[in-house]
């Protein structure tokens, strides 16, 4: 089933796959993610282009997922794989380290401004990593992988934008 | 200063500006092709990360805002031609 069909079915067919260096790989439905402890935060999104916007986000803290899947000691990074592609058909992806993954404001958001996350903003699930610039906030997430290194993933720089010259660390 | 001299100076300033821009682009292209310079930039990124994390307490919360401060418009940034490659 494609993205549009899944959206029309309220994301019932969609699953978030958690894989890689974890003791308990998992697949969570959107309903399961919504049933987990959540965090709501009104934060500012700062884009590398120079604009900013404030929105209210609700989602499951990434630490909740980590507690359930139990990353292995050798895992160093969390990689987010996205369903959307660029004009050439290359999938977006992004990665963060454990310090940012463990940050209390790092959440997998499924609501924006008290409504289900819109398609334009990455439905059904997007990353909010409030300590970094907007291009790190992966949208349309389908899979999360815990890895020792991102060097063997795609262009090897830790993210789509990084493979195209952006800095991996975009702290603000 | 009369008008013709003003125009002449303005035109000269524009010309110099364009020359500088053209020169900057050449310099930029040379630097971008220089592996040592790129390595220097990458090392600067690592320094930036370490410094920021050193001065920022771990798990320090970023500023949060009130409902009244929510932006009326939030640009849905991304590739206008992005497509969704199905589900896995």
PDB file of C-alpha atoms in Angstrom:
ATOM      1  CA  UNK A   1       0.000   0.000   0.000  1.00  0.00           C
ATOM      2  CA  UNK A   2       1.376   3.393  -0.959  1.00  0.00           C
ATOM      3  CA  UNK A   3       1.720   6.507   1.113  1.00  0.00           C
ATOM      4  CA  UNK A   4      -1.443   8.167  -0.125  1.00  0.00           C
ATOM      5  CA  UNK A   5      -3.566   5.071   0.498  1.00  0.00           C
ATOM      6  CA  UNK A   6      -2.130   4.717   3.995  1.00  0.00           C
ATOM      7  CA  UNK A   7      -2.921   8.363   4.693  1.00  0.00           C
ATOM      8  CA  UNK A   8      -6.504   7.843   3.539  1.00  0.00           C
ATOM      9  CA  UNK A   9      -6.725   4.882   5.943  1.00  0.00           C
ATOM     10  CA  UNK A  10      -5.602   7.004   8.894  1.00  0.00           C
ATOM     11  CA  UNK A  11      -2.188   5.356   8.782  1.00  0.00           C
ATOM     12  CA  UNK A  12      -3.527   1.978   9.906  1.00  0.00           C
ATOM     13  CA  UNK A  13      -1.174   0.027   7.570  1.00  0.00           C
ATOM     14  CA  UNK A  14       1.894   2.088   8.550  1.00  0.00           C
ATOM     15  CA  UNK A  15       4.435   0.713  10.984  1.00  0.00           C
ATOM     16  CA  UNK A  16       7.517   2.319  12.502  1.00  0.00           C
ATOM     17  CA  UNK A  17      10.281  -0.264  12.271  1.00  0.00           C
ATOM     18  CA  UNK A  18      13.000  -0.169  14.943  1.00  0.00           C
ATOM     19  CA  UNK A  19      16.046  -2.177  13.980  1.00  0.00           C
ATOM     20  CA  UNK A  20      19.822  -2.372  14.103  1.00  0.00           C
ATOM     21  CA  UNK A  21      21.914  -2.757  17.257  1.00  0.00           C
ATOM     22  CA  UNK A  22      19.008  -3.326  19.631  1.00  0.00           C
ATOM     23  CA  UNK A  23      18.059  -6.236  21.878  1.00  0.00           C
ATOM     24  CA  UNK A  24      14.353  -5.995  21.049  1.00  0.00           C
ATOM     25  CA  UNK A  25      13.635  -4.976  17.444  1.00  0.00           C
ATOM     26  CA  UNK A  26      10.074  -3.762  17.096  1.00  0.00           C
ATOM     27  CA  UNK A  27       7.366  -2.501  14.768  1.00  0.00           C
ATOM     28  CA  UNK A  28       4.960   0.012  16.205  1.00  0.00           C
ATOM     29  CA  UNK A  29       1.685   1.181  14.747  1.00  0.00           C
ATOM     30  CA  UNK A  30       0.659   4.794  15.053  1.00  0.00           C
ATOM     31  CA  UNK A  31      -1.959   3.777  17.603  1.00  0.00           C
ATOM     32  CA  UNK A  32       0.723   2.063  19.691  1.00  0.00           C
ATOM     33  CA  UNK A  33       2.953   5.129  19.552  1.00  0.00           C
ATOM     34  CA  UNK A  34       0.032   7.299  20.627  1.00  0.00           C
ATOM     35  CA  UNK A  35      -0.615   5.014  23.600  1.00  0.00           C
ATOM     36  CA  UNK A  36       2.923   5.523  24.929  1.00  0.00           C
ATOM     37  CA  UNK A  37       3.789   8.322  27.353  1.00  0.00           C
ATOM     38  CA  UNK A  38       3.855  11.553  25.387  1.00  0.00           C
ATOM     39  CA  UNK A  39       5.408  14.970  25.574  1.00  0.00           C
ATOM     40  CA  UNK A  40       3.903  18.229  24.317  1.00  0.00           C
ATOM     41  CA  UNK A  41       6.150  21.179  23.656  1.00  0.00           C
ATOM     42  CA  UNK A  42       5.809  24.558  21.960  1.00  0.00           C
ATOM     43  CA  UNK A  43       9.140  25.254  20.368  1.00  0.00           C
ATOM     44  CA  UNK A  44      10.751  27.256  17.631  1.00  0.00           C
ATOM     45  CA  UNK A  45      11.868  25.653  14.414  1.00  0.00           C
ATOM     46  CA  UNK A  46      14.974  27.343  13.032  1.00  0.00           C
ATOM     47  CA  UNK A  47      15.666  26.653   9.388  1.00  0.00           C
ATOM     48  CA  UNK A  48      19.137  26.893   7.906  1.00  0.00           C
ATOM     49  CA  UNK A  49      17.534  29.140   5.267  1.00  0.00           C
ATOM     50  CA  UNK A  50      17.102  31.815   7.943  1.00  0.00           C
ATOM     51  CA  UNK A  51      13.417  31.644   8.800  1.00  0.00           C
ATOM     52  CA  UNK A  52      11.844  30.441  12.034  1.00  0.00           C
ATOM     53  CA  UNK A  53       8.378  29.389  13.137  1.00  0.00           C
ATOM     54  CA  UNK A  54       6.837  28.337  16.422  1.00  0.00           C
ATOM     55  CA  UNK A  55       4.513  25.361  16.695  1.00  0.00           C
ATOM     56  CA  UNK A  56       3.116  22.970  19.247  1.00  0.00           C
ATOM     57  CA  UNK A  57       4.283  19.394  18.924  1.00  0.00           C
ATOM     58  CA  UNK A  58       3.057  16.279  20.628  1.00  0.00           C
ATOM     59  CA  UNK A  59       4.780  12.966  20.355  1.00  0.00           C
ATOM     60  CA  UNK A  60       6.538  10.114  22.047  1.00  0.00           C
ATOM     61  CA  UNK A  61       9.953  10.904  23.543  1.00  0.00           C
ATOM     62  CA  UNK A  62      12.657   8.970  21.745  1.00  0.00           C
ATOM     63  CA  UNK A  63      13.840   7.745  25.153  1.00  0.00           C
ATOM     64  CA  UNK A  64      10.551   5.826  25.480  1.00  0.00           C
ATOM     65  CA  UNK A  65      11.366   3.939  22.291  1.00  0.00           C
ATOM     66  CA  UNK A  66      14.938   3.363  23.433  1.00  0.00           C
ATOM     67  CA  UNK A  67      13.770   1.887  26.730  1.00  0.00           C
ATOM     68  CA  UNK A  68      11.623  -0.587  24.853  1.00  0.00           C
ATOM     69  CA  UNK A  69      14.132  -1.708  22.220  1.00  0.00           C
ATOM     70  CA  UNK A  70      17.260  -1.514  24.429  1.00  0.00           C
ATOM     71  CA  UNK A  71      20.109  -0.311  22.214  1.00  0.00           C
ATOM     72  CA  UNK A  72      23.283  -2.394  22.423  1.00  0.00           C
ATOM     73  CA  UNK A  73      26.324  -0.832  24.147  1.00  0.00           C
ATOM     74  CA  UNK A  74      28.161  -0.512  20.816  1.00  0.00           C
ATOM     75  CA  UNK A  75      25.364   1.569  19.236  1.00  0.00           C
ATOM     76  CA  UNK A  76      26.535   5.160  18.789  1.00  0.00           C
ATOM     77  CA  UNK A  77      23.996   6.758  16.450  1.00  0.00           C
ATOM     78  CA  UNK A  78      20.297   6.715  15.682  1.00  0.00           C
ATOM     79  CA  UNK A  79      19.443   6.818  11.988  1.00  0.00           C
ATOM     80  CA  UNK A  80      16.029   7.910  10.709  1.00  0.00           C
ATOM     81  CA  UNK A  81      14.881   6.675   7.309  1.00  0.00           C
ATOM     82  CA  UNK A  82      12.230   8.695   5.507  1.00  0.00           C
ATOM     83  CA  UNK A  83       9.564   7.754   3.028  1.00  0.00           C
ATOM     84  CA  UNK A  84       9.955  10.858   0.897  1.00  0.00           C
ATOM     85  CA  UNK A  85      12.476  11.302  -1.862  1.00  0.00           C
ATOM     86  CA  UNK A  86      14.101  14.159  -3.692  1.00  0.00           C
ATOM     87  CA  UNK A  87      13.534  14.897  -7.350  1.00  0.00           C
ATOM     88  CA  UNK A  88      15.977  12.152  -8.320  1.00  0.00           C
ATOM     89  CA  UNK A  89      14.276   9.477  -6.235  1.00  0.00           C
ATOM     90  CA  UNK A  90      16.885   9.501  -3.446  1.00  0.00           C
ATOM     91  CA  UNK A  91      15.383   8.909  -0.025  1.00  0.00           C
ATOM     92  CA  UNK A  92      15.966  11.396   2.743  1.00  0.00           C
ATOM     93  CA  UNK A  93      17.558  10.179   5.926  1.00  0.00           C
ATOM     94  CA  UNK A  94      19.151  11.741   9.007  1.00  0.00           C
ATOM     95  CA  UNK A  95      21.104  10.707  12.094  1.00  0.00           C
ATOM     96  CA  UNK A  96      21.781  11.913  15.620  1.00  0.00           C
ATOM     97  CA  UNK A  97      24.007  10.721  18.435  1.00  0.00           C
ATOM     98  CA  UNK A  98      22.882   9.373  21.778  1.00  0.00           C
ATOM     99  CA  UNK A  99      23.306  12.617  23.627  1.00  0.00           C
ATOM    100  CA  UNK A 100      20.676  14.252  21.435  1.00  0.00           C
ATOM    101  CA  UNK A 101      18.611  11.069  21.252  1.00  0.00           C
ATOM    102  CA  UNK A 102      18.377  11.112  25.058  1.00  0.00           C
ATOM    103  CA  UNK A 103      17.487  14.788  25.283  1.00  0.00           C
ATOM    104  CA  UNK A 104      14.052  15.208  26.925  1.00  0.00           C
ATOM    105  CA  UNK A 105      12.803  17.412  24.067  1.00  0.00           C
ATOM    106  CA  UNK A 106      13.744  14.930  21.340  1.00  0.00           C
ATOM    107  CA  UNK A 107      10.428  13.436  20.346  1.00  0.00           C
ATOM    108  CA  UNK A 108       8.778  11.568  17.494  1.00  0.00           C
ATOM    109  CA  UNK A 109       5.917  13.943  16.795  1.00  0.00           C
ATOM    110  CA  UNK A 110       2.548  12.784  15.508  1.00  0.00           C
ATOM    111  CA  UNK A 111       0.605  15.958  16.280  1.00  0.00           C
ATOM    112  CA  UNK A 112       1.155  19.557  15.304  1.00  0.00           C
ATOM    113  CA  UNK A 113      -0.863  22.398  16.822  1.00  0.00           C
ATOM    114  CA  UNK A 114      -3.377  19.977  18.372  1.00  0.00           C
ATOM    115  CA  UNK A 115      -4.090  18.187  15.102  1.00  0.00           C
ATOM    116  CA  UNK A 116      -2.741  15.063  13.505  1.00  0.00           C
ATOM    117  CA  UNK A 117       0.594  15.835  11.890  1.00  0.00           C
ATOM    118  CA  UNK A 118      -0.198  17.153   8.400  1.00  0.00           C
ATOM    119  CA  UNK A 119       1.220  15.543   5.279  1.00  0.00           C
ATOM    120  CA  UNK A 120       3.093  18.761   4.486  1.00  0.00           C
ATOM    121  CA  UNK A 121       4.894  18.518   7.797  1.00  0.00           C
ATOM    122  CA  UNK A 122       5.891  14.882   7.634  1.00  0.00           C
ATOM    123  CA  UNK A 123       2.885  12.696   8.468  1.00  0.00           C
ATOM    124  CA  UNK A 124       2.529  10.335  10.116  1.00  0.00           C
ATOM    125  CA  UNK A 125       5.687  10.866  12.163  1.00  0.00           C
ATOM    126  CA  UNK A 126       8.550  13.294  12.230  1.00  0.00           C
ATOM    127  CA  UNK A 127      11.540  13.926  14.426  1.00  0.00           C
ATOM    128  CA  UNK A 128      11.767  16.962  16.644  1.00  0.00           C
ATOM    129  CA  UNK A 129      15.312  17.541  17.858  1.00  0.00           C
ATOM    130  CA  UNK A 130      15.078  20.965  19.423  1.00  0.00           C
ATOM    131  CA  UNK A 131      18.800  21.496  19.934  1.00  0.00           C
ATOM    132  CA  UNK A 132      19.535  21.455  16.218  1.00  0.00           C
ATOM    133  CA  UNK A 133      18.588  23.237  12.994  1.00  0.00           C
ATOM    134  CA  UNK A 134      15.535  22.280  11.006  1.00  0.00           C
ATOM    135  CA  UNK A 135      17.206  20.096   8.398  1.00  0.00           C
ATOM    136  CA  UNK A 136      17.960  17.560  11.131  1.00  0.00           C
ATOM    137  CA  UNK A 137      14.244  17.106  11.877  1.00  0.00           C
ATOM    138  CA  UNK A 138      13.549  14.091   9.659  1.00  0.00           C
ATOM    139  CA  UNK A 139      10.029  13.835   8.289  1.00  0.00           C
ATOM    140  CA  UNK A 140       7.920  10.930   6.977  1.00  0.00           C
ATOM    141  CA  UNK A 141       9.826   8.495   9.167  1.00  0.00           C
ATOM    142  CA  UNK A 142       9.382   4.807   8.370  1.00  0.00           C
ATOM    143  CA  UNK A 143      12.344   3.217  10.120  1.00  0.00           C
ATOM    144  CA  UNK A 144      14.805   3.921  12.918  1.00  0.00           C
ATOM    145  CA  UNK A 145      18.090   2.070  13.033  1.00  0.00           C
ATOM    146  CA  UNK A 146      20.645   2.042  15.840  1.00  0.00           C
ATOM    147  CA  UNK A 147      24.148   1.822  14.421  1.00  0.00           C
ATOM    148  CA  UNK A 148      27.792   1.988  15.433  1.00  0.00           C
ATOM    149  CA  UNK A 149      28.632   4.201  12.472  1.00  0.00           C
ATOM    150  CA  UNK A 150      26.740   5.878   9.639  1.00  0.00           C
ATOM    151  CA  UNK A 151      29.713   5.698   7.278  1.00  0.00           C
ATOM    152  CA  UNK A 152      28.242   2.793   5.302  1.00  0.00           C
ATOM    153  CA  UNK A 153      24.814   4.358   4.888  1.00  0.00           C
ATOM    154  CA  UNK A 154      24.069   6.142   1.597  1.00  0.00           C
ATOM    155  CA  UNK A 155      26.765   8.809   1.069  1.00  0.00           C
ATOM    156  CA  UNK A 156      28.338   8.069   4.431  1.00  0.00           C
ATOM    157  CA  UNK A 157      27.986  11.538   5.951  1.00  0.00           C
ATOM    158  CA  UNK A 158      25.073  10.809   8.270  1.00  0.00           C
ATOM    159  CA  UNK A 159      22.194  12.342   6.368  1.00  0.00           C
ATOM    160  CA  UNK A 160      20.850  13.324   2.974  1.00  0.00           C
ATOM    161  CA  UNK A 161      21.814  16.972   3.418  1.00  0.00           C
ATOM    162  CA  UNK A 162      25.180  16.035   4.851  1.00  0.00           C
ATOM    163  CA  UNK A 163      25.838  13.866   1.787  1.00  0.00           C
ATOM    164  CA  UNK A 164      25.254  17.085  -0.137  1.00  0.00           C
ATOM    165  CA  UNK A 165      27.686  19.187   1.875  1.00  0.00           C
ATOM    166  CA  UNK A 166      25.810  20.262   4.995  1.00  0.00           C
ATOM    167  CA  UNK A 167      27.375  19.899   8.441  1.00  0.00           C
ATOM    168  CA  UNK A 168      26.381  16.744  10.318  1.00  0.00           C
ATOM    169  CA  UNK A 169      26.146  18.653  13.591  1.00  0.00           C
ATOM    170  CA  UNK A 170      23.747  21.570  13.381  1.00  0.00           C
ATOM    171  CA  UNK A 171      23.587  22.619  17.016  1.00  0.00           C
ATOM    172  CA  UNK A 172      21.849  25.863  17.964  1.00  0.00           C
TER     173      UNK A 172
ATOM    174  CA  UNK B   1      28.980  67.004  -6.555  1.00  0.00           C
ATOM    175  CA  UNK B   2      27.216  67.325  -9.908  1.00  0.00           C
ATOM    176  CA  UNK B   3      24.920  64.633 -11.379  1.00  0.00           C
ATOM    177  CA  UNK B   4      27.299  63.373 -14.073  1.00  0.00           C
ATOM    178  CA  UNK B   5      30.131  62.846 -11.567  1.00  0.00           C
ATOM    179  CA  UNK B   6      27.688  61.149  -9.179  1.00  0.00           C
ATOM    180  CA  UNK B   7      26.539  58.800 -11.950  1.00  0.00           C
ATOM    181  CA  UNK B   8      30.126  58.097 -12.915  1.00  0.00           C
ATOM    182  CA  UNK B   9      31.095  57.232  -9.350  1.00  0.00           C
ATOM    183  CA  UNK B  10      27.996  55.078  -8.868  1.00  0.00           C
ATOM    184  CA  UNK B  11      28.684  53.210 -12.102  1.00  0.00           C
ATOM    185  CA  UNK B  12      32.306  52.688 -11.101  1.00  0.00           C
ATOM    186  CA  UNK B  13      31.237  51.372  -7.712  1.00  0.00           C
ATOM    187  CA  UNK B  14      28.853  48.919  -9.382  1.00  0.00           C
ATOM    188  CA  UNK B  15      31.608  47.761 -11.707  1.00  0.00           C
ATOM    189  CA  UNK B  16      34.043  47.210  -8.856  1.00  0.00           C
ATOM    190  CA  UNK B  17      31.341  45.353  -6.942  1.00  0.00           C
ATOM    191  CA  UNK B  18      30.716  43.018  -9.854  1.00  0.00           C
ATOM    192  CA  UNK B  19      34.424  42.375 -10.256  1.00  0.00           C
ATOM    193  CA  UNK B  20      34.697  41.550  -6.570  1.00  0.00           C
ATOM    194  CA  UNK B  21      31.757  39.160  -6.799  1.00  0.00           C
ATOM    195  CA  UNK B  22      33.252  37.425  -9.822  1.00  0.00           C
ATOM    196  CA  UNK B  23      36.537  37.143  -7.987  1.00  0.00           C
ATOM    197  CA  UNK B  24      34.791  35.778  -4.905  1.00  0.00           C
ATOM    198  CA  UNK B  25      33.136  33.079  -6.973  1.00  0.00           C
ATOM    199  CA  UNK B  26      36.497  32.008  -8.394  1.00  0.00           C
ATOM    200  CA  UNK B  27      38.004  31.929  -4.918  1.00  0.00           C
ATOM    201  CA  UNK B  28      35.026  29.987  -3.610  1.00  0.00           C
ATOM    202  CA  UNK B  29      35.244  27.433  -6.427  1.00  0.00           C
ATOM    203  CA  UNK B  30      38.958  26.947  -5.808  1.00  0.00           C
ATOM    204  CA  UNK B  31      38.438  26.487  -2.088  1.00  0.00           C
ATOM    205  CA  UNK B  32      35.569  24.083  -2.657  1.00  0.00           C
ATOM    206  CA  UNK B  33      37.837  21.921  -4.818  1.00  0.00           C
ATOM    207  CA  UNK B  34      40.631  21.995  -2.241  1.00  0.00           C
ATOM    208  CA  UNK B  35      40.596  18.889  -0.033  1.00  0.00           C
ATOM    209  CA  UNK B  36      42.748  20.508   2.667  1.00  0.00           C
ATOM    210  CA  UNK B  37      40.301  23.387   2.983  1.00  0.00           C
ATOM    211  CA  UNK B  38      37.349  21.005   3.147  1.00  0.00           C
ATOM    212  CA  UNK B  39      39.125  18.996   5.859  1.00  0.00           C
ATOM    213  CA  UNK B  40      39.666  22.223   7.763  1.00  0.00           C
ATOM    214  CA  UNK B  41      35.956  23.012   7.582  1.00  0.00           C
ATOM    215  CA  UNK B  42      35.097  19.517   8.804  1.00  0.00           C
ATOM    216  CA  UNK B  43      37.458  19.868  11.744  1.00  0.00           C
ATOM    217  CA  UNK B  44      35.870  23.229  12.533  1.00  0.00           C
ATOM    218  CA  UNK B  45      32.513  21.478  12.680  1.00  0.00           C
ATOM    219  CA  UNK B  46      33.904  19.029  15.253  1.00  0.00           C
ATOM    220  CA  UNK B  47      35.284  21.931  17.325  1.00  0.00           C
ATOM    221  CA  UNK B  48      31.939  23.692  17.098  1.00  0.00           C
ATOM    222  CA  UNK B  49      30.166  20.615  18.368  1.00  0.00           C
ATOM    223  CA  UNK B  50      32.566  20.113  21.275  1.00  0.00           C
ATOM    224  CA  UNK B  51      32.455  23.744  22.320  1.00  0.00           C
ATOM    225  CA  UNK B  52      28.691  23.921  22.171  1.00  0.00           C
ATOM    226  CA  UNK B  53      28.322  20.759  24.210  1.00  0.00           C
ATOM    227  CA  UNK B  54      30.912  21.925  26.699  1.00  0.00           C
ATOM    228  CA  UNK B  55      29.127  25.214  27.367  1.00  0.00           C
ATOM    229  CA  UNK B  56      25.635  23.698  27.287  1.00  0.00           C
ATOM    230  CA  UNK B  57      24.536  21.603  30.223  1.00  0.00           C
ATOM    231  CA  UNK B  58      23.443  18.132  29.112  1.00  0.00           C
ATOM    232  CA  UNK B  59      19.665  17.893  28.785  1.00  0.00           C
ATOM    233  CA  UNK B  60      19.259  21.632  29.193  1.00  0.00           C
ATOM    234  CA  UNK B  61      15.849  22.441  27.757  1.00  0.00           C
ATOM    235  CA  UNK B  62      15.559  24.842  24.861  1.00  0.00           C
ATOM    236  CA  UNK B  63      13.155  27.753  25.212  1.00  0.00           C
ATOM    237  CA  UNK B  64       9.496  26.840  25.067  1.00  0.00           C
ATOM    238  CA  UNK B  65       6.758  29.271  24.129  1.00  0.00           C
ATOM    239  CA  UNK B  66       3.126  29.991  24.896  1.00  0.00           C
ATOM    240  CA  UNK B  67       0.100  29.136  22.788  1.00  0.00           C
ATOM    241  CA  UNK B  68      -0.201  32.813  21.890  1.00  0.00           C
ATOM    242  CA  UNK B  69       3.223  32.733  20.309  1.00  0.00           C
ATOM    243  CA  UNK B  70       2.447  29.932  17.876  1.00  0.00           C
ATOM    244  CA  UNK B  71       3.171  31.117  14.349  1.00  0.00           C
ATOM    245  CA  UNK B  72       0.211  31.707  12.079  1.00  0.00           C
ATOM    246  CA  UNK B  73       2.170  30.282   9.194  1.00  0.00           C
ATOM    247  CA  UNK B  74       4.751  27.524   9.340  1.00  0.00           C
ATOM    248  CA  UNK B  75       6.458  26.981   6.052  1.00  0.00           C
ATOM    249  CA  UNK B  76       6.156  23.315   5.029  1.00  0.00           C
ATOM    250  CA  UNK B  77       9.734  23.210   3.902  1.00  0.00           C
ATOM    251  CA  UNK B  78      11.071  20.513   1.716  1.00  0.00           C
ATOM    252  CA  UNK B  79      11.470  19.577  -1.881  1.00  0.00           C
ATOM    253  CA  UNK B  80       8.384  20.635  -3.848  1.00  0.00           C
ATOM    254  CA  UNK B  81       8.944  17.618  -6.053  1.00  0.00           C
ATOM    255  CA  UNK B  82       9.363  15.172  -3.199  1.00  0.00           C
ATOM    256  CA  UNK B  83       7.468  11.980  -3.581  1.00  0.00           C
ATOM    257  CA  UNK B  84       6.617   9.259  -1.166  1.00  0.00           C
ATOM    258  CA  UNK B  85       8.120   5.953  -2.076  1.00  0.00           C
ATOM    259  CA  UNK B  86       5.524   3.747  -0.462  1.00  0.00           C
ATOM    260  CA  UNK B  87       5.674   1.861   2.736  1.00  0.00           C
ATOM    261  CA  UNK B  88       7.928  -0.950   3.770  1.00  0.00           C
TER     262      UNK B  88
END
